[in-house]
């Protein structure tokens, strides 16, 4: 029973850690995509101005001490501000779980408890691959909408460009790349554990 608990905590940690790494990678990724996505042409703002406002947004989302979102060149509606406040809570929760669950995950791996969960590890790998296949047929938009419906209780994430023009610098393609980063990190973690498990089985037979 204790091993099952550690396995569950490791699953939660893998999701939180993948999210954390994705969030951190999202910043340099954004800077590289400003000109690729032609954001200055969409917003009539310079690249430096767009980066500055994005930094203000990320500073609000990542720093618990920052209580108010202020982007000088982008107005925000009350609904938009509420959504970003909800996103901030999710970000901080991901960071918290990544840190708090690091020890039990380390113990789970150090003691090779994963050997007991060969089938469980395969499920952890199959589920996101299955979701990716659905995305290929249904389009990323369906995954994007489902994600928001699961994690947010209202429709504040449906930004109106007229009241929340910041959406112009946050295109769906950007989020798709972030989702891909998350998937790669998550799958890499469980793939390593699967290989370790197979190697242990192979060594036991020899």
mmCIF file of N, CA, C and O in Angstrom, residues 118-133 186-187 190-191 194:
data_model
loop_
_atom_site.group_PDB
_atom_site.id
_atom_site.type_symbol
_atom_site.label_atom_id
_atom_site.label_comp_id
_atom_site.label_asym_id
_atom_site.label_seq_id
_atom_site.Cartn_x
_atom_site.Cartn_y
_atom_site.Cartn_z
ATOM 1 N N UNK A 118 5.278 -1.915 -13.459
ATOM 2 C CA UNK A 118 5.587 -1.968 -14.889
ATOM 3 C C UNK A 118 4.365 -1.611 -15.738
ATOM 4 O O UNK A 118 4.442 -0.783 -16.653
ATOM 5 N N UNK A 119 3.222 -2.229 -15.439
ATOM 6 C CA UNK A 119 2.006 -1.954 -16.191
ATOM 7 C C UNK A 119 1.522 -0.519 -15.956
ATOM 8 O O UNK A 119 1.045 0.148 -16.884
ATOM 9 N N UNK A 120 1.660 -0.051 -14.724
ATOM 10 C CA UNK A 120 1.250 1.315 -14.408
ATOM 11 C C UNK A 120 2.063 2.343 -15.167
ATOM 12 O O UNK A 120 1.529 3.356 -15.639
ATOM 13 N N UNK A 121 3.360 2.077 -15.307
ATOM 14 C CA UNK A 121 4.230 2.991 -16.044
ATOM 15 C C UNK A 121 3.830 3.028 -17.513
ATOM 16 O O UNK A 121 3.820 4.091 -18.144
ATOM 17 N N UNK A 122 3.492 1.869 -18.053
ATOM 18 C CA UNK A 122 3.059 1.830 -19.458
ATOM 19 C C UNK A 122 1.778 2.639 -19.655
ATOM 20 O O UNK A 122 1.618 3.327 -20.665
ATOM 21 N N UNK A 123 0.883 2.573 -18.666
ATOM 22 C CA UNK A 123 -0.355 3.359 -18.746
ATOM 23 C C UNK A 123 -0.028 4.855 -18.720
ATOM 24 O O UNK A 123 -0.619 5.647 -19.455
ATOM 25 N N UNK A 124 0.935 5.220 -17.864
ATOM 26 C CA UNK A 124 1.353 6.627 -17.767
ATOM 27 C C UNK A 124 1.898 7.138 -19.096
ATOM 28 O O UNK A 124 1.825 8.335 -19.392
ATOM 29 N N UNK A 125 2.451 6.243 -19.883
ATOM 30 C CA UNK A 125 2.979 6.610 -21.190
ATOM 31 C C UNK A 125 1.917 6.571 -22.278
ATOM 32 O O UNK A 125 1.907 7.406 -23.183
ATOM 33 N N UNK A 126 1.009 5.622 -22.176
ATOM 34 C CA UNK A 126 -0.002 5.442 -23.218
ATOM 35 C C UNK A 126 -1.030 6.564 -23.221
ATOM 36 O O UNK A 126 -1.437 7.040 -24.291
ATOM 37 N N UNK A 127 -1.452 6.994 -22.032
ATOM 38 C CA UNK A 127 -2.516 8.002 -21.939
ATOM 39 C C UNK A 127 -2.171 9.290 -22.699
ATOM 40 O O UNK A 127 -2.965 9.748 -23.533
ATOM 41 N N UNK A 128 -1.002 9.921 -22.454
ATOM 42 C CA UNK A 128 -0.704 11.154 -23.199
ATOM 43 C C UNK A 128 -0.530 10.922 -24.695
ATOM 44 O O UNK A 128 -0.848 11.802 -25.509
ATOM 45 N N UNK A 129 -0.014 9.742 -25.066
ATOM 46 C CA UNK A 129 0.114 9.421 -26.492
ATOM 47 C C UNK A 129 -1.271 9.325 -27.122
ATOM 48 O O UNK A 129 -1.503 9.802 -28.245
ATOM 49 N N UNK A 130 -2.214 8.722 -26.391
ATOM 50 C CA UNK A 130 -3.596 8.615 -26.862
ATOM 51 C C UNK A 130 -4.203 10.006 -27.051
ATOM 52 O O UNK A 130 -4.882 10.273 -28.046
ATOM 53 N N UNK A 131 -3.934 10.899 -26.099
ATOM 54 C CA UNK A 131 -4.431 12.278 -26.200
ATOM 55 C C UNK A 131 -3.823 12.979 -27.404
ATOM 56 O O UNK A 131 -4.504 13.728 -28.117
ATOM 57 N N UNK A 132 -2.529 12.732 -27.649
ATOM 58 C CA UNK A 132 -1.856 13.340 -28.794
ATOM 59 C C UNK A 132 -2.468 12.875 -30.111
ATOM 60 O O UNK A 132 -2.623 13.659 -31.053
ATOM 61 N N UNK A 133 -2.836 11.603 -30.163
ATOM 62 C CA UNK A 133 -3.468 11.057 -31.372
ATOM 63 C C UNK A 133 -4.822 11.727 -31.607
ATOM 64 O O UNK A 133 -5.180 12.084 -32.736
ATOM 65 N N UNK A 186 7.328 15.119 -19.833
ATOM 66 C CA UNK A 186 6.576 14.080 -19.121
ATOM 67 C C UNK A 186 6.904 12.690 -19.669
ATOM 68 O O UNK A 186 7.196 11.756 -18.909
ATOM 69 N N UNK A 187 6.868 12.536 -20.985
ATOM 70 C CA UNK A 187 7.148 11.237 -21.604
ATOM 71 C C UNK A 187 8.590 10.808 -21.387
ATOM 72 O O UNK A 187 8.869 9.612 -21.223
ATOM 73 N N UNK A 190 8.889 9.202 -17.792
ATOM 74 C CA UNK A 190 8.327 7.860 -17.662
ATOM 75 C C UNK A 190 8.997 6.862 -18.602
ATOM 76 O O UNK A 190 9.055 5.667 -18.301
ATOM 77 N N UNK A 191 9.525 7.336 -19.700
ATOM 78 C CA UNK A 191 10.266 6.446 -20.608
ATOM 79 C C UNK A 191 11.541 5.943 -19.940
ATOM 80 O O UNK A 191 11.908 4.773 -20.085
ATOM 81 N N UNK A 194 10.558 3.332 -17.486
ATOM 82 C CA UNK A 194 10.189 2.093 -18.184
ATOM 83 C C UNK A 194 11.442 1.327 -18.614
ATOM 84 O O UNK A 194 11.506 0.093 -18.454
#
